[in-house]
Amino acid sequence: MKHRHWPISFIVLTTLGAISLIVGVVALAGAGGSVHPLLADEGTGITMLVTAIALFLTGAFPLVLRRLAEQEGA
């Protein structure tokens, strides 16, 4: 079986997406106001959730390209 490596850009962008998702959920839950005043706003939580989705989708591109290259035999 061939050992597969994940692209570093996928790992970095997915990690940033997970952090953004956690911050967004905390901000929407109302618990972020004690950490920083900007996290008390509901708009911040929505913005962080949208950012997380964008980071996950952006991180998926290098992974899909690597999988396609492996299928082509490159």
Short mmCIF file of N, CA and C in Angstrom, two decimals:
data_model
loop_
_atom_site.label_atom_id
_atom_site.label_comp_id
_atom_site.label_asym_id
_atom_site.label_seq_id
_atom_site.Cartn_x
_atom_site.Cartn_y
_atom_site.Cartn_z
N MET A 1 0.84 -1.19 0.00
CA MET A 1 0.00 0.00 0.00
C MET A 1 0.88 1.25 0.00
N LYS A 2 0.50 2.19 -0.81
CA LYS A 2 1.27 3.42 -0.97
C LYS A 2 0.98 4.38 0.19
N HIS A 3 2.05 4.92 0.78
CA HIS A 3 1.89 5.88 1.88
C HIS A 3 1.53 7.25 1.30
N ARG A 4 0.42 7.82 1.78
CA ARG A 4 -0.05 9.10 1.26
C ARG A 4 0.23 10.20 2.27
N HIS A 5 0.65 11.33 1.77
CA HIS A 5 0.89 12.50 2.60
C HIS A 5 -0.16 13.55 2.29
N TRP A 6 -0.60 14.23 3.32
CA TRP A 6 -1.52 15.34 3.12
C TRP A 6 -0.70 16.58 2.81
N PRO A 7 -1.17 17.42 1.89
CA PRO A 7 -0.46 18.66 1.59
C PRO A 7 -0.42 19.57 2.83
N ILE A 8 0.72 20.22 3.02
CA ILE A 8 0.89 21.09 4.19
C ILE A 8 -0.12 22.24 4.16
N SER A 9 -0.47 22.72 2.97
CA SER A 9 -1.46 23.80 2.88
C SER A 9 -2.83 23.33 3.36
N PHE A 10 -3.17 22.07 3.10
CA PHE A 10 -4.43 21.51 3.59
C PHE A 10 -4.43 21.47 5.12
N ILE A 11 -3.33 21.03 5.70
CA ILE A 11 -3.24 20.93 7.15
C ILE A 11 -3.33 22.31 7.80
N VAL A 12 -2.59 23.28 7.26
CA VAL A 12 -2.58 24.63 7.84
C VAL A 12 -3.95 25.29 7.72
N LEU A 13 -4.54 25.24 6.54
CA LEU A 13 -5.83 25.90 6.32
C LEU A 13 -6.96 25.22 7.11
N THR A 14 -6.91 23.91 7.22
CA THR A 14 -7.92 23.21 8.00
C THR A 14 -7.77 23.52 9.49
N THR A 15 -6.55 23.62 9.97
CA THR A 15 -6.31 23.99 11.36
C THR A 15 -6.83 25.40 11.64
N LEU A 16 -6.53 26.33 10.76
CA LEU A 16 -7.04 27.69 10.92
C LEU A 16 -8.56 27.73 10.85
N GLY A 17 -9.13 26.91 9.98
CA GLY A 17 -10.59 26.82 9.89
C GLY A 17 -11.21 26.29 11.17
N ALA A 18 -10.57 25.30 11.78
CA ALA A 18 -11.08 24.75 13.03
C ALA A 18 -11.00 25.79 14.16
N ILE A 19 -9.91 26.54 14.19
CA ILE A 19 -9.78 27.60 15.20
C ILE A 19 -10.84 28.66 14.99
N SER A 20 -11.06 29.06 13.75
CA SER A 20 -12.08 30.06 13.44
C SER A 20 -13.47 29.56 13.80
N LEU A 21 -13.72 28.28 13.56
CA LEU A 21 -15.01 27.69 13.90
C LEU A 21 -15.24 27.72 15.41
N ILE A 22 -14.22 27.37 16.17
CA ILE A 22 -14.35 27.38 17.63
C ILE A 22 -14.60 28.79 18.14
N VAL A 23 -13.84 29.76 17.62
CA VAL A 23 -14.02 31.15 18.03
C VAL A 23 -15.42 31.64 17.65
N GLY A 24 -15.89 31.27 16.47
CA GLY A 24 -17.22 31.67 16.03
C GLY A 24 -18.32 31.11 16.90
N VAL A 25 -18.19 29.85 17.28
CA VAL A 25 -19.20 29.24 18.14
C VAL A 25 -19.18 29.87 19.53
N VAL A 26 -17.98 30.14 20.04
CA VAL A 26 -17.87 30.79 21.35
C VAL A 26 -18.48 32.19 21.30
N ALA A 27 -18.22 32.91 20.23
CA ALA A 27 -18.76 34.26 20.10
C ALA A 27 -20.29 34.24 19.97
N LEU A 28 -20.82 33.28 19.23
CA LEU A 28 -22.27 33.18 19.10
C LEU A 28 -22.94 32.74 20.40
N ALA A 29 -22.22 31.97 21.19
CA ALA A 29 -22.77 31.52 22.47
C ALA A 29 -22.77 32.63 23.51
N GLY A 30 -22.05 33.71 23.22
CA GLY A 30 -22.01 34.83 24.14
C GLY A 30 -20.92 34.74 25.19
N ALA A 31 -20.07 33.74 25.09
CA ALA A 31 -19.01 33.55 26.08
C ALA A 31 -17.73 34.28 25.71
N GLY A 32 -17.67 34.88 24.54
CA GLY A 32 -16.45 35.54 24.10
C GLY A 32 -16.25 36.93 24.66
N GLY A 33 -17.32 37.53 25.18
CA GLY A 33 -17.22 38.89 25.70
C GLY A 33 -16.28 39.04 26.87
N SER A 34 -16.08 37.97 27.62
CA SER A 34 -15.15 38.04 28.75
C SER A 34 -13.70 37.97 28.29
N VAL A 35 -13.47 37.44 27.09
CA VAL A 35 -12.11 37.35 26.55
C VAL A 35 -11.71 38.65 25.87
N HIS A 36 -12.60 39.16 25.01
CA HIS A 36 -12.32 40.40 24.27
C HIS A 36 -13.66 41.04 23.92
N PRO A 37 -13.73 42.37 23.98
CA PRO A 37 -15.01 43.04 23.70
C PRO A 37 -15.55 42.80 22.28
N LEU A 38 -14.68 42.60 21.31
CA LEU A 38 -15.15 42.35 19.95
C LEU A 38 -15.88 41.02 19.83
N LEU A 39 -15.55 40.07 20.69
CA LEU A 39 -16.20 38.76 20.63
C LEU A 39 -17.59 38.76 21.25
N ALA A 40 -17.97 39.88 21.85
CA ALA A 40 -19.31 39.98 22.44
C ALA A 40 -20.37 40.27 21.38
N ASP A 41 -19.96 40.71 20.20
CA ASP A 41 -20.89 41.06 19.13
C ASP A 41 -21.30 39.81 18.35
N GLU A 42 -22.59 39.70 18.04
CA GLU A 42 -23.09 38.55 17.29
C GLU A 42 -22.53 38.51 15.87
N GLY A 43 -22.29 39.68 15.30
CA GLY A 43 -21.74 39.74 13.94
C GLY A 43 -20.36 39.13 13.85
N THR A 44 -19.61 39.21 14.93
CA THR A 44 -18.28 38.61 14.95
C THR A 44 -18.39 37.09 14.84
N GLY A 45 -19.34 36.51 15.55
CA GLY A 45 -19.53 35.07 15.49
C GLY A 45 -19.90 34.59 14.10
N ILE A 46 -20.81 35.31 13.46
CA ILE A 46 -21.21 34.95 12.10
C ILE A 46 -20.04 35.09 11.13
N THR A 47 -19.29 36.17 11.29
CA THR A 47 -18.13 36.39 10.44
C THR A 47 -17.10 35.28 10.61
N MET A 48 -16.87 34.85 11.83
CA MET A 48 -15.90 33.78 12.07
C MET A 48 -16.38 32.45 11.49
N LEU A 49 -17.69 32.20 11.54
CA LEU A 49 -18.21 30.97 10.94
C LEU A 49 -18.04 30.97 9.42
N VAL A 50 -18.30 32.12 8.80
CA VAL A 50 -18.12 32.24 7.34
C VAL A 50 -16.64 32.09 6.99
N THR A 51 -15.78 32.66 7.81
CA THR A 51 -14.33 32.52 7.59
C THR A 51 -13.91 31.07 7.71
N ALA A 52 -14.45 30.36 8.68
CA ALA A 52 -14.12 28.94 8.85
C ALA A 52 -14.53 28.13 7.63
N ILE A 53 -15.71 28.38 7.12
CA ILE A 53 -16.17 27.66 5.92
C ILE A 53 -15.26 27.96 4.74
N ALA A 54 -14.88 29.22 4.58
CA ALA A 54 -13.99 29.60 3.48
C ALA A 54 -12.62 28.92 3.62
N LEU A 55 -12.11 28.84 4.84
CA LEU A 55 -10.82 28.18 5.05
C LEU A 55 -10.90 26.68 4.78
N PHE A 56 -11.99 26.04 5.19
CA PHE A 56 -12.15 24.62 4.91
C PHE A 56 -12.21 24.35 3.41
N LEU A 57 -12.97 25.18 2.69
CA LEU A 57 -13.08 24.99 1.24
C LEU A 57 -11.77 25.28 0.53
N THR A 58 -11.06 26.31 0.99
CA THR A 58 -9.77 26.64 0.39
C THR A 58 -8.75 25.54 0.66
N GLY A 59 -8.80 24.96 1.84
CA GLY A 59 -7.89 23.86 2.16
C GLY A 59 -8.19 22.59 1.38
N ALA A 60 -9.42 22.44 0.93
CA ALA A 60 -9.79 21.24 0.19
C ALA A 60 -9.18 21.22 -1.22
N PHE A 61 -8.91 22.37 -1.81
CA PHE A 61 -8.37 22.41 -3.17
C PHE A 61 -7.05 21.67 -3.29
N PRO A 62 -6.04 21.94 -2.45
CA PRO A 62 -4.78 21.20 -2.60
C PRO A 62 -4.95 19.70 -2.38
N LEU A 63 -5.87 19.32 -1.48
CA LEU A 63 -6.10 17.91 -1.23
C LEU A 63 -6.70 17.24 -2.46
N VAL A 64 -7.68 17.87 -3.08
CA VAL A 64 -8.32 17.32 -4.28
C VAL A 64 -7.31 17.26 -5.43
N LEU A 65 -6.51 18.29 -5.58
CA LEU A 65 -5.51 18.28 -6.64
C LEU A 65 -4.49 17.17 -6.44
N ARG A 66 -4.08 16.93 -5.21
CA ARG A 66 -3.14 15.85 -4.94
C ARG A 66 -3.77 14.50 -5.26
N ARG A 67 -5.02 14.31 -4.87
CA ARG A 67 -5.71 13.04 -5.14
C ARG A 67 -5.85 12.82 -6.66
N LEU A 68 -6.17 13.88 -7.39
CA LEU A 68 -6.27 13.75 -8.84
C LEU A 68 -4.92 13.43 -9.47
N ALA A 69 -3.86 14.04 -8.95
CA ALA A 69 -2.52 13.75 -9.47
C ALA A 69 -2.12 12.30 -9.17
N GLU A 70 -2.51 11.79 -8.02
CA GLU A 70 -2.20 10.40 -7.69
C GLU A 70 -2.95 9.44 -8.60
N GLN A 71 -4.18 9.79 -8.95
CA GLN A 71 -4.96 8.93 -9.84
C GLN A 71 -4.37 8.94 -11.25
N GLU A 72 -3.81 10.07 -11.66
CA GLU A 72 -3.20 10.17 -12.98
C GLU A 72 -1.87 9.44 -13.04
N GLY A 73 -1.29 9.17 -11.87
CA GLY A 73 -0.01 8.50 -11.84
C GLY A 73 1.17 9.43 -11.85
N ALA A 74 0.92 10.72 -11.55
CA ALA A 74 2.02 11.70 -11.57
C ALA A 74 2.79 11.66 -10.28
#
